[in-house]
Tab-separated table of C-alpha atoms and ligand atoms in Angstrom:
chain	number	residue	atom	x	y	z
A	1	MET	CA	3.689	18.708	25.282
A	2	THR	CA	0.622	16.652	26.200
A	3	ALA	CA	-1.515	14.366	24.130
A	4	LYS	CA	-4.047	17.196	23.878
A	5	ASP	CA	-1.758	19.707	22.129
A	6	PRO	CA	-2.490	19.666	18.416
A	7	LEU	CA	0.197	17.933	16.402
A	8	PRO	CA	1.206	20.187	13.478
A	9	GLN	CA	0.221	18.567	10.186
A	10	SER	CA	3.635	19.079	8.628
A	11	ARG	CA	6.771	17.011	8.063
A	12	HIS	CA	9.684	17.819	10.352
A	13	LEU	CA	13.077	16.161	10.664
A	14	ALA	CA	14.569	16.699	14.128
A	15	THR	CA	17.197	13.951	13.843
A	16	GLU	CA	18.210	11.291	11.393
A	17	ILE	CA	15.496	8.668	10.943
A	18	PRO	CA	15.736	6.509	12.960
A	19	GLY	CA	17.042	8.876	15.626
A	20	PRO	CA	19.109	7.888	18.686
A	21	LEU	CA	16.166	7.348	21.053
A	22	SER	CA	14.362	5.108	18.574
A	23	THR	CA	17.540	3.176	17.848
A	24	ALA	CA	18.080	2.515	21.557
A	25	ALA	CA	14.451	1.490	22.013
A	26	MET	CA	14.635	-0.833	19.023
A	27	GLN	CA	17.479	-2.614	20.791
A	28	ARG	CA	15.164	-3.213	23.766
A	29	ARG	CA	12.505	-4.425	21.353
A	30	LYS	CA	14.985	-6.871	19.868
A	31	GLU	CA	15.671	-8.321	23.313
A	32	ALA	CA	12.043	-8.538	24.382
A	33	VAL	CA	9.812	-9.078	21.374
A	34	SER	CA	9.461	-12.166	19.196
A	35	GLY	CA	11.788	-12.073	16.241
A	36	GLY	CA	8.933	-13.280	14.029
A	37	LEU	CA	7.556	-9.756	13.719
A	38	GLY	CA	8.874	-7.439	11.004
A	39	THR	CA	9.322	-3.649	11.138
A	40	ALA	CA	8.556	-1.337	8.237
A	41	LEU	CA	9.939	1.811	9.885
A	42	PRO	CA	12.213	1.378	12.932
A	43	VAL	CA	11.078	4.408	14.946
A	44	ILE	CA	8.998	4.427	18.118
A	45	VAL	CA	5.833	6.500	17.928
A	46	SER	CA	5.201	9.022	20.678
A	47	ARG	CA	1.915	10.392	19.321
A	48	ALA	CA	-0.032	10.501	16.083
A	49	GLN	CA	-2.825	12.718	14.886
A	50	ASP	CA	-4.632	12.750	11.548
A	51	ALA	CA	-1.866	12.001	8.999
A	52	ILE	CA	1.232	12.770	11.075
A	53	ILE	CA	3.180	10.314	13.230
A	54	GLU	CA	5.585	11.867	15.721
A	55	ASP	CA	8.427	9.688	16.981
A	56	ILE	CA	10.254	9.813	20.313
A	57	ASP	CA	13.138	11.760	18.722
A	58	GLY	CA	10.710	14.526	17.730
A	59	ASN	CA	10.504	13.699	14.010
A	60	ARG	CA	7.145	14.292	12.369
A	61	ILE	CA	6.541	11.704	9.678
A	62	ILE	CA	3.851	11.854	6.995
A	63	ASP	CA	1.686	8.765	7.196
A	64	PHE	CA	0.851	7.175	3.829
A	65	GLY	CA	-0.063	3.866	5.465
A	66	ALA	CA	-2.790	4.637	8.012
A	67	GLY	CA	-1.750	1.599	10.078
A	68	ILE	CA	-2.391	-0.578	6.978
A	69	GLY	CA	-5.617	1.120	5.943
A	70	VAL	CA	-7.070	1.352	9.449
A	71	VAL	CA	-7.143	4.979	10.568
A	72	ASN	CA	-9.085	6.177	7.528
A	73	VAL	CA	-10.689	8.819	9.792
A	74	GLY	CA	-7.210	9.939	10.930
A	75	ASN	CA	-5.143	8.918	13.922
A	76	SER	CA	-6.810	9.828	17.237
A	77	ALA	CA	-9.840	11.193	15.381
A	78	PRO	CA	-11.671	13.469	17.855
A	79	ARG	CA	-15.059	11.672	17.711
A	80	VAL	CA	-13.353	8.291	18.161
A	81	VAL	CA	-11.289	9.528	21.117
A	82	LYS	CA	-14.325	10.965	22.863
A	83	ALA	CA	-16.497	7.890	22.260
A	84	VAL	CA	-13.789	5.532	23.511
A	85	GLN	CA	-13.141	7.591	26.632
A	86	GLU	CA	-16.841	7.656	27.475
A	87	ALA	CA	-17.329	3.968	26.745
A	88	VAL	CA	-14.372	2.746	28.772
A	89	ALA	CA	-15.517	4.753	31.772
A	90	THR	CA	-19.074	3.385	31.497
A	91	PHE	CA	-18.290	-0.351	31.340
A	92	THR	CA	-15.297	-2.124	29.915
A	93	HIS	CA	-16.596	-5.590	29.144
A	94	THR	CA	-19.449	-7.982	29.795
A	95	ASN	CA	-19.132	-10.349	26.790
A	96	PHE	CA	-22.006	-9.823	24.353
A	97	THR	CA	-23.286	-13.393	24.721
A	98	THR	CA	-23.281	-13.063	28.509
A	99	VAL	CA	-24.900	-9.642	28.914
A	100	PRO	CA	-25.610	-7.772	25.652
A	101	TYR	CA	-25.194	-4.029	25.132
A	102	MET	CA	-26.550	-1.485	22.675
A	103	GLY	CA	-23.257	-0.597	20.971
A	104	TYR	CA	-22.968	-4.065	19.411
A	105	ILE	CA	-26.569	-3.941	18.202
A	106	GLU	CA	-26.123	-0.419	16.799
A	107	VAL	CA	-22.947	-1.347	14.883
A	108	CYS	CA	-24.786	-4.321	13.359
A	109	GLU	CA	-27.731	-2.082	12.457
A	110	ALA	CA	-25.353	0.399	10.815
A	111	LEU	CA	-23.583	-2.343	8.833
A	112	ASN	CA	-26.881	-3.878	7.707
A	113	ARG	CA	-28.024	-0.454	6.528
A	114	LEU	CA	-24.767	0.744	4.930
A	115	THR	CA	-23.636	-2.373	3.064
A	116	PRO	CA	-25.073	-2.722	-0.445
A	117	GLY	CA	-28.199	-4.815	-1.074
A	118	ASP	CA	-31.783	-4.026	-0.089
A	119	PHE	CA	-32.452	-7.544	1.206
A	120	LYS	CA	-32.710	-8.310	4.933
A	121	LYS	CA	-29.212	-8.502	6.448
A	122	LYS	CA	-27.679	-9.466	9.784
A	123	SER	CA	-24.161	-9.060	11.179
A	124	LEU	CA	-21.668	-10.743	13.486
A	125	LEU	CA	-18.817	-8.852	15.158
A	126	GLN	CA	-15.335	-10.206	15.761
A	127	ASN	CA	-11.908	-8.806	16.689
A	128	SER	CA	-9.759	-9.098	13.579
A	129	GLY	CA	-10.069	-9.436	9.845
A	130	ALA	CA	-8.810	-13.013	9.943
A	131	GLU	CA	-11.334	-13.963	12.588
A	132	ALA	CA	-14.149	-12.453	10.531
A	133	VAL	CA	-12.975	-14.335	7.414
A	134	GLU	CA	-12.928	-17.598	9.419
A	135	ASN	CA	-16.446	-16.948	10.646
A	136	ALA	CA	-17.724	-16.092	7.165
A	137	ILE	CA	-16.410	-19.449	5.910
A	138	LYS	CA	-17.846	-21.289	8.925
A	139	ILE	CA	-21.253	-19.740	8.304
A	140	ALA	CA	-21.177	-20.364	4.536
A	141	ARG	CA	-20.263	-24.022	5.101
A	142	HIS	CA	-22.976	-24.471	7.696
A	143	TYR	CA	-25.575	-22.810	5.459
A	144	THR	CA	-24.699	-24.723	2.269
A	145	LYS	CA	-23.689	-27.995	3.980
A	146	ARG	CA	-20.728	-27.999	1.560
A	147	ALA	CA	-16.981	-27.871	2.232
A	148	ALA	CA	-15.079	-26.396	-0.725
A	149	VAL	CA	-13.948	-22.770	-0.737
A	150	VAL	CA	-12.758	-20.981	-3.875
A	151	VAL	CA	-10.067	-18.304	-3.515
A	152	PHE	CA	-7.721	-16.568	-5.945
A	153	GLU	CA	-4.069	-16.127	-6.775
A	154	HIS	CA	-2.421	-13.214	-4.908
A	155	ALA	CA	-5.117	-13.342	-2.220
A	156	TYR	CA	-4.514	-12.338	1.389
A	157	HIS	CA	-7.087	-13.252	4.014
A	158	GLY	CA	-5.124	-13.532	7.284
A	159	ARG	CA	-2.633	-15.449	9.403
A	160	THR	CA	-4.739	-17.975	11.366
A	161	ASN	CA	-4.646	-21.576	10.187
A	162	LEU	CA	-7.701	-21.423	7.920
A	163	THR	CA	-6.872	-17.940	6.630
A	164	MET	CA	-3.235	-18.903	5.914
A	165	ALA	CA	-4.678	-21.637	3.712
A	166	LEU	CA	-6.865	-19.032	1.992
A	167	THR	CA	-3.846	-16.728	1.515
A	168	ALA	CA	-1.742	-17.242	-1.595
A	169	LYS	CA	1.795	-16.165	-0.800
A	170	ASN	CA	4.196	-18.561	0.908
A	171	ILE	CA	6.942	-16.241	2.223
A	172	PRO	CA	6.344	-14.624	4.655
A	173	TYR	CA	2.838	-15.822	5.487
A	174	LYS	CA	2.888	-19.624	5.300
A	175	ASP	CA	6.395	-21.042	5.090
A	176	GLY	CA	6.872	-23.756	7.702
A	177	PHE	CA	3.533	-23.010	9.395
A	178	GLY	CA	1.547	-25.920	7.945
A	179	PRO	CA	-0.202	-28.291	7.764
A	180	PHE	CA	-2.977	-26.139	6.365
A	181	ALA	CA	-6.734	-26.545	6.260
A	182	ASN	CA	-8.021	-28.520	3.299
A	183	GLU	CA	-10.832	-28.012	0.764
A	184	ILE	CA	-9.385	-24.692	-0.399
A	185	TYR	CA	-9.117	-24.267	-4.196
A	186	ARG	CA	-7.102	-21.455	-5.776
A	187	MET	CA	-8.169	-19.934	-9.088
A	188	PRO	CA	-6.326	-17.688	-11.563
A	189	LEU	CA	-6.693	-13.963	-10.933
A	190	PRO	CA	-7.256	-11.611	-13.862
A	191	TYR	CA	-4.216	-9.488	-12.992
A	192	ALA	CA	-4.404	-7.052	-15.894
A	193	TYR	CA	-0.749	-5.922	-15.897
A	194	ARG	CA	0.549	-9.505	-16.053
A	195	TRP	CA	-2.301	-11.156	-17.975
A	196	LEU	CA	-0.813	-13.195	-20.798
A	197	GLY	CA	-4.017	-13.382	-22.846
A	198	ASN	CA	-5.820	-10.730	-24.838
A	199	PRO	CA	-6.377	-7.655	-22.609
A	200	GLU	CA	-9.573	-6.824	-24.506
A	201	THR	CA	-11.281	-10.041	-23.422
A	202	ILE	CA	-9.744	-10.460	-19.954
A	203	THR	CA	-13.082	-10.534	-18.113
A	204	ALA	CA	-14.750	-13.094	-20.355
A	205	ASP	CA	-11.623	-15.236	-20.610
A	206	ALA	CA	-10.960	-15.222	-16.858
A	207	LEU	CA	-14.596	-16.043	-16.099
A	208	ASP	CA	-14.504	-18.886	-18.565
A	209	LEU	CA	-11.292	-20.240	-17.060
A	210	VAL	CA	-12.444	-19.985	-13.444
A	211	THR	CA	-15.957	-21.359	-13.925
A	212	HIS	CA	-14.646	-24.295	-15.975
A	213	LYS	CA	-12.031	-25.076	-13.353
A	214	ILE	CA	-14.679	-24.966	-10.619
A	215	GLU	CA	-16.980	-27.253	-12.578
A	216	LYS	CA	-14.320	-29.735	-13.698
A	217	GLU	CA	-11.938	-29.801	-10.739
A	218	ILE	CA	-14.237	-29.279	-7.724
A	219	GLY	CA	-17.834	-29.597	-8.900
A	220	ALA	CA	-19.929	-26.482	-8.366
A	221	GLN	CA	-22.300	-28.487	-6.156
A	222	ASN	CA	-19.441	-29.004	-3.654
A	223	VAL	CA	-18.560	-25.323	-3.310
A	224	ALA	CA	-19.715	-23.492	-0.179
A	225	ALA	CA	-18.222	-20.082	-0.968
A	226	ILE	CA	-16.319	-17.967	-3.453
A	227	LEU	CA	-14.160	-15.517	-1.503
A	228	ILE	CA	-12.583	-12.518	-3.261
A	229	GLU	CA	-10.991	-9.152	-2.516
A	230	PRO	CA	-12.640	-6.497	-4.760
A	231	VAL	CA	-9.277	-4.719	-4.814
A	232	VAL	CA	-6.519	-7.179	-3.918
A	233	GLY	CA	-4.705	-5.796	-0.848
A	234	GLU	CA	-1.423	-7.346	0.280
A	235	GLY	CA	-1.082	-9.036	-3.134
A	236	GLY	CA	-0.521	-5.671	-4.825
A	237	PHE	CA	-3.697	-3.577	-5.277
A	238	MET	CA	-4.959	-5.263	-8.437
A	239	VAL	CA	-8.458	-4.068	-9.291
A	240	GLN	CA	-10.764	-6.860	-10.461
A	241	PRO	CA	-11.583	-6.136	-14.114
A	242	GLU	CA	-15.046	-4.757	-14.696
A	243	GLY	CA	-17.667	-7.478	-14.853
A	244	PHE	CA	-15.469	-10.247	-13.422
A	245	MET	CA	-16.934	-10.248	-9.918
A	246	LEU	CA	-20.461	-9.748	-11.281
A	247	GLY	CA	-20.006	-12.773	-13.527
A	248	LEU	CA	-18.656	-14.793	-10.622
A	249	GLN	CA	-21.553	-13.828	-8.419
A	250	GLU	CA	-24.003	-14.813	-11.141
A	251	PHE	CA	-22.290	-18.205	-11.356
A	252	ALA	CA	-22.367	-18.500	-7.559
A	253	THR	CA	-26.067	-17.677	-7.324
A	254	LYS	CA	-26.939	-20.154	-10.095
A	255	ASN	CA	-25.068	-22.880	-8.211
A	256	GLY	CA	-26.163	-22.161	-4.634
A	257	ILE	CA	-22.692	-20.855	-3.666
A	258	VAL	CA	-22.278	-18.024	-1.137
A	259	PHE	CA	-20.439	-15.079	-2.752
A	260	ILE	CA	-18.248	-13.317	-0.186
A	261	ALA	CA	-16.395	-10.009	-0.646
A	262	ASP	CA	-13.399	-9.504	1.643
A	263	GLU	CA	-13.510	-5.725	2.093
A	264	VAL	CA	-11.160	-5.714	5.086
A	265	GLN	CA	-8.712	-3.392	3.293
A	266	SER	CA	-10.932	-1.873	0.569
A	267	GLY	CA	-13.912	-1.022	2.785
A	268	PHE	CA	-15.010	1.999	4.783
A	269	ALA	CA	-14.559	4.820	2.270
A	270	ARG	CA	-11.060	3.810	1.177
A	271	THR	CA	-11.776	3.436	-2.557
A	272	GLY	CA	-14.057	6.447	-3.008
A	273	LYS	CA	-17.182	4.432	-2.213
A	274	LEU	CA	-18.120	3.182	1.230
A	275	PHE	CA	-17.444	-0.364	-0.087
A	276	ALA	CA	-15.425	-1.213	-3.190
A	277	VAL	CA	-18.109	-3.555	-4.586
A	278	GLU	CA	-20.306	-0.469	-5.036
A	279	HIS	CA	-18.143	0.601	-7.988
A	280	GLU	CA	-19.829	-2.206	-9.883
A	281	GLY	CA	-23.240	-1.976	-8.238
A	282	MET	CA	-22.711	-5.369	-6.627
A	283	THR	CA	-24.588	-6.890	-3.708
A	284	PRO	CA	-22.503	-9.776	-2.325
A	285	ASP	CA	-24.214	-12.386	-0.148
A	286	MET	CA	-21.676	-11.562	2.565
A	287	ILE	CA	-19.244	-8.694	3.138
A	288	ILE	CA	-16.323	-8.925	5.539
A	289	THR	CA	-15.126	-5.662	7.097
A	290	ALA	CA	-12.422	-4.739	9.626
A	291	LYS	CA	-9.585	-2.170	9.674
A	292	GLY	CA	-11.325	1.132	8.804
A	293	ILE	CA	-14.523	0.154	10.620
A	294	ALA	CA	-13.443	1.401	14.059
A	295	GLY	CA	-10.831	4.140	13.589
A	296	GLY	CA	-7.999	2.065	15.099
A	297	LEU	CA	-9.776	-0.086	17.685
A	298	PRO	CA	-9.831	-3.827	16.980
A	299	LEU	CA	-13.146	-4.727	15.370
A	300	ALA	CA	-14.247	-6.790	12.405
A	301	ALA	CA	-17.591	-7.887	11.036
A	302	VAL	CA	-19.401	-10.307	8.806
A	303	THR	CA	-22.562	-8.865	7.274
A	304	GLY	CA	-24.782	-10.951	5.057
A	305	ARG	CA	-28.177	-12.169	3.951
A	306	ALA	CA	-30.256	-12.844	7.061
A	307	GLU	CA	-31.075	-16.425	6.090
A	308	ILE	CA	-27.355	-17.230	5.741
A	309	MET	CA	-26.300	-15.367	8.908
A	310	ASP	CA	-29.067	-17.130	10.883
A	311	SER	CA	-28.297	-20.643	9.663
A	312	SER	CA	-26.013	-21.582	12.563
A	313	HIS	CA	-27.477	-23.149	15.696
A	314	VAL	CA	-27.599	-20.865	18.759
A	315	GLY	CA	-24.176	-20.885	20.425
A	316	GLY	CA	-22.426	-21.919	17.203
A	317	LEU	CA	-20.822	-18.476	16.901
A	318	GLY	CA	-19.176	-16.410	19.612
A	319	GLY	CA	-15.900	-15.395	21.231
A	320	THR	CA	-14.859	-13.591	24.412
A	321	TYR	CA	-14.092	-10.170	22.966
A	322	GLY	CA	-15.818	-10.031	19.579
A	323	GLY	CA	-17.581	-6.668	19.272
A	324	ASN	CA	-16.291	-5.426	22.622
A	325	PRO	CA	-18.061	-2.268	23.792
A	326	ILE	CA	-15.054	0.060	23.425
A	327	ALA	CA	-14.478	-0.987	19.808
A	328	CYS	CA	-18.205	-0.666	19.072
A	329	ALA	CA	-18.262	2.885	20.443
A	330	ALA	CA	-15.250	3.667	18.267
A	331	ALA	CA	-16.962	2.180	15.210
A	332	LEU	CA	-20.092	4.285	15.659
A	333	ALA	CA	-17.887	7.384	15.984
A	334	ALA	CA	-15.789	6.404	12.957
A	335	ILE	CA	-18.910	5.886	10.840
A	336	GLU	CA	-20.236	9.279	11.964
A	337	THR	CA	-16.868	10.841	11.069
A	338	ILE	CA	-16.900	9.273	7.588
A	339	GLN	CA	-20.356	10.725	6.999
A	340	GLU	CA	-19.897	14.152	8.616
A	341	GLU	CA	-16.494	14.786	7.045
A	342	LYS	CA	-17.542	13.374	3.673
A	343	LEU	CA	-14.591	10.999	3.603
A	344	VAL	CA	-15.973	8.977	0.699
A	345	GLU	CA	-15.654	12.086	-1.475
A	346	ARG	CA	-12.274	12.897	0.124
A	347	ALA	CA	-10.991	9.439	-0.846
A	348	ALA	CA	-11.954	10.066	-4.468
A	349	HIS	CA	-10.233	13.469	-4.352
A	350	ILE	CA	-7.066	11.998	-2.794
A	351	GLY	CA	-7.168	9.320	-5.493
A	352	SER	CA	-7.258	11.923	-8.261
A	353	ILE	CA	-4.130	13.615	-6.833
A	354	LEU	CA	-2.381	10.258	-6.388
A	355	PHE	CA	-3.174	9.046	-9.914
A	356	GLU	CA	-2.179	12.333	-11.523
A	357	THR	CA	1.157	12.525	-9.685
A	358	LEU	CA	2.015	8.830	-9.987
A	359	ASN	CA	1.182	8.715	-13.692
A	360	GLY	CA	3.457	11.747	-14.096
A	361	LEU	CA	6.262	9.855	-12.354
A	362	LYS	CA	5.565	6.781	-14.496
A	363	ALA	CA	6.021	8.858	-17.660
A	364	LYS	CA	9.382	10.028	-16.334
A	365	TYR	CA	10.753	6.884	-14.705
A	366	PRO	CA	10.464	3.623	-16.691
A	367	VAL	CA	11.094	1.724	-13.446
A	368	ILE	CA	7.398	2.358	-12.698
A	369	GLY	CA	5.607	-0.268	-14.769
A	370	ASP	CA	2.048	0.185	-13.564
A	371	VAL	CA	-0.099	2.613	-11.577
A	372	ARG	CA	-3.352	1.091	-10.349
A	373	GLY	CA	-6.012	1.075	-7.667
A	374	ARG	CA	-9.232	2.830	-6.790
A	375	GLY	CA	-9.798	6.060	-4.876
A	376	ALA	CA	-7.266	6.393	-2.060
A	377	MET	CA	-6.125	2.749	-2.446
A	378	VAL	CA	-3.399	3.177	-5.051
A	379	ALA	CA	-0.129	1.402	-5.842
A	380	ILE	CA	2.782	1.426	-8.245
A	381	GLU	CA	4.521	-1.714	-9.452
A	382	LEU	CA	8.272	-1.413	-10.039
A	383	VAL	CA	9.988	-3.310	-12.862
A	384	LYS	CA	13.352	-3.466	-14.573
A	385	PRO	CA	13.087	-0.788	-17.284
A	386	GLY	CA	12.101	-2.164	-20.674
A	387	SER	CA	10.595	-5.328	-19.169
A	388	LYS	CA	8.015	-6.477	-16.668
A	389	ASP	CA	10.610	-8.226	-14.508
A	390	PRO	CA	9.912	-7.354	-10.858
A	391	ASN	CA	12.327	-4.829	-9.364
A	392	PRO	CA	12.245	-5.274	-5.582
A	393	GLU	CA	15.715	-3.652	-5.341
A	394	ALA	CA	14.456	-0.326	-6.745
A	395	MET	CA	11.442	-0.555	-4.456
A	396	ALA	CA	13.664	-1.031	-1.414
A	397	LYS	CA	15.779	2.008	-2.378
A	398	VAL	CA	12.784	4.293	-2.870
A	399	VAL	CA	11.197	3.124	0.376
A	400	LYS	CA	14.457	3.721	2.237
A	401	TYR	CA	14.760	7.215	0.754
A	402	CYS	CA	11.186	8.086	1.734
A	403	HIS	CA	11.480	6.693	5.240
A	404	SER	CA	14.701	8.554	5.956
A	405	HIS	CA	13.124	11.780	4.661
A	406	GLY	CA	10.020	11.605	6.817
A	407	LEU	CA	7.491	9.849	4.597
A	408	LEU	CA	6.077	6.498	5.717
A	409	ILE	CA	5.096	4.324	2.751
A	410	LEU	CA	4.128	0.651	2.748
A	411	THR	CA	5.008	-2.095	0.331
A	412	ALA	CA	2.957	-5.000	-1.041
A	413	GLY	CA	2.871	-7.480	-3.867
A	414	THR	CA	3.512	-11.132	-4.501
A	415	TYR	CA	6.842	-10.205	-6.100
A	416	GLY	CA	7.779	-7.689	-3.391
A	417	ASN	CA	7.898	-4.848	-5.920
A	418	VAL	CA	4.812	-2.767	-5.144
A	419	ILE	CA	4.603	0.495	-3.209
A	420	ARG	CA	1.099	1.163	-1.916
A	421	PHE	CA	-0.515	4.409	-0.842
A	422	LEU	CA	-3.154	4.308	1.889
A	423	PRO	CA	-3.117	7.755	3.525
A	424	PRO	CA	-5.648	8.643	6.207
A	425	LEU	CA	-8.577	10.200	4.350
A	426	VAL	CA	-8.329	13.383	6.441
A	427	ILE	CA	-4.853	14.175	5.079
A	428	THR	CA	-4.626	17.758	3.785
A	429	ASP	CA	-3.826	18.324	0.110
A	430	GLU	CA	-0.695	20.159	1.205
A	431	LEU	CA	0.618	17.243	3.250
A	432	LEU	CA	-0.305	14.760	0.524
A	433	ARG	CA	1.609	16.813	-2.048
A	434	ASP	CA	4.595	17.209	0.268
A	435	GLY	CA	4.691	13.437	0.715
A	436	LEU	CA	4.501	12.906	-3.036
A	437	SER	CA	7.365	15.357	-3.551
A	438	VAL	CA	9.514	13.188	-1.245
A	439	LEU	CA	8.520	10.173	-3.321
A	440	ALA	CA	9.503	12.007	-6.523
A	441	GLU	CA	12.913	12.807	-4.994
A	442	GLY	CA	13.195	9.113	-4.101
A	443	PHE	CA	12.799	8.169	-7.777
A	444	ALA	CA	15.177	10.944	-8.851
A	445	SER	CA	17.794	9.525	-6.453
A	446	LEU	CA	17.769	6.055	-8.058
B	501	PLZ	N1	-8.309	-9.644	4.530
B	501	PLZ	C1	-8.070	-8.251	2.553
B	501	PLZ	O1	-5.960	-6.991	3.974
B	501	PLZ	C2	-5.168	-7.690	6.653
B	501	PLZ	C3	-2.094	-7.718	7.100
B	501	PLZ	C4	-0.921	-7.224	7.832
B	501	PLZ	P1	-6.366	-8.904	10.285
B	501	PLZ	N2	-4.135	-7.083	5.900
B	501	PLZ	C5	-2.973	-6.591	6.637
B	501	PLZ	C6	-0.004	-8.357	8.211
B	501	PLZ	O2	1.079	-8.443	7.630
B	501	PLZ	O3	-0.394	-9.170	9.069
B	501	PLZ	C7	-6.280	-8.378	5.895
B	501	PLZ	C8	-6.617	-7.981	4.599
B	501	PLZ	C9	-7.657	-8.648	3.926
B	501	PLZ	C10	-8.016	-10.038	5.778
B	501	PLZ	C11	-6.993	-9.419	6.495
B	501	PLZ	C12	-6.711	-9.891	7.892
B	501	PLZ	O4	-7.039	-8.902	8.809
B	501	PLZ	O5	-7.160	-7.877	11.018
B	501	PLZ	O6	-4.928	-8.574	10.089
B	501	PLZ	O7	-6.562	-10.265	10.831
């Protein structure tokens, strides 16, 4: 079988998972690769297409993770493959600040056009989400001539030094890796399922709390940026309550603060809009994108108001690989795929199947405390029945069941008790439903 043969979009168990070849290869990995890296599913991929991952033992596994929300257009999406092959054979690298190329300019033009807001925008390309977050903060600080950055509980923004400081959770992201960058201030998150106040007034109460804390503890005039995930990713897929981000942005604008949406995980069609902030008709000053932008190639971007993006002196921003031509070609092909295959609508459709099925499971299994998310970015939070106490043990059992039966699912959550669903948006209804039937068996087996 060659890479060109189509990979059947169906689940198939050829061996146990992990099979003998994967188990042997994982032993080599253990000898050769840093022990600091985790493994969700200990099989070695041989090929992947659309929503199926085939391993070296011949198992075909349904992919409900999309490489952590990256291959929204499907694994090895045909337009992406073709664009990358052509680009790499044309030129591999010049460095954009040495000799520029059109792909970089065209990706920036596309981002400026596609992100919400009809003001003049400009973009900067980088390699990873964390690098884009770092650059957004650099630019916001340079523009405002202020230092403080406001972030939220349960936030995840990356693993570099500044982005570890912006990230909330200690284990596994921060423990022993300090000292961390200063001038980062963490605010309460209106996490609806665990909100102790009145659920009816969560938005107003959270806004009141956060804006008072900013004013009293930092001083709004010292704040360069408010950075927020419209749907919290690694922290557990909490959707910001309606009006909360709008209220924050209003506060930011009134106080000369740059309002930044981290759409690294929620962006590029994932939530049933091209960007999650569109659900509330928002126009952030800056939007950070990565993951889904380039169909699996490493690319990330900061897109924002032109006057903010232009504030740095020439040469103040850069990097060897940021916006490399292969990744830019992939991004243009991924964007075309999202449009041509109507993946925004597909995400909403996938979301309706996910919500319907998961709410059905919640009614049956009290271990599922909450079903939440937007579009095809959905999660369930597992608790000890009759309480809201986190139940990471039940989560681990369900995940193990799914993995050994050919369904890849990812976890999340500050309390390690969330299962998240991020299938490629090209997944067929049939494959999606087959995957969900494995999940249902997983809950039945508890
Ligand atoms: N901002 C909202 O979700 C990456 C992390 C995987 P990078 N999330 C997956 C892991 O365990 O390292 C992420 C994100 C949000 C920023 C990032 C960082 O993006 O491309 O991983 O640097």
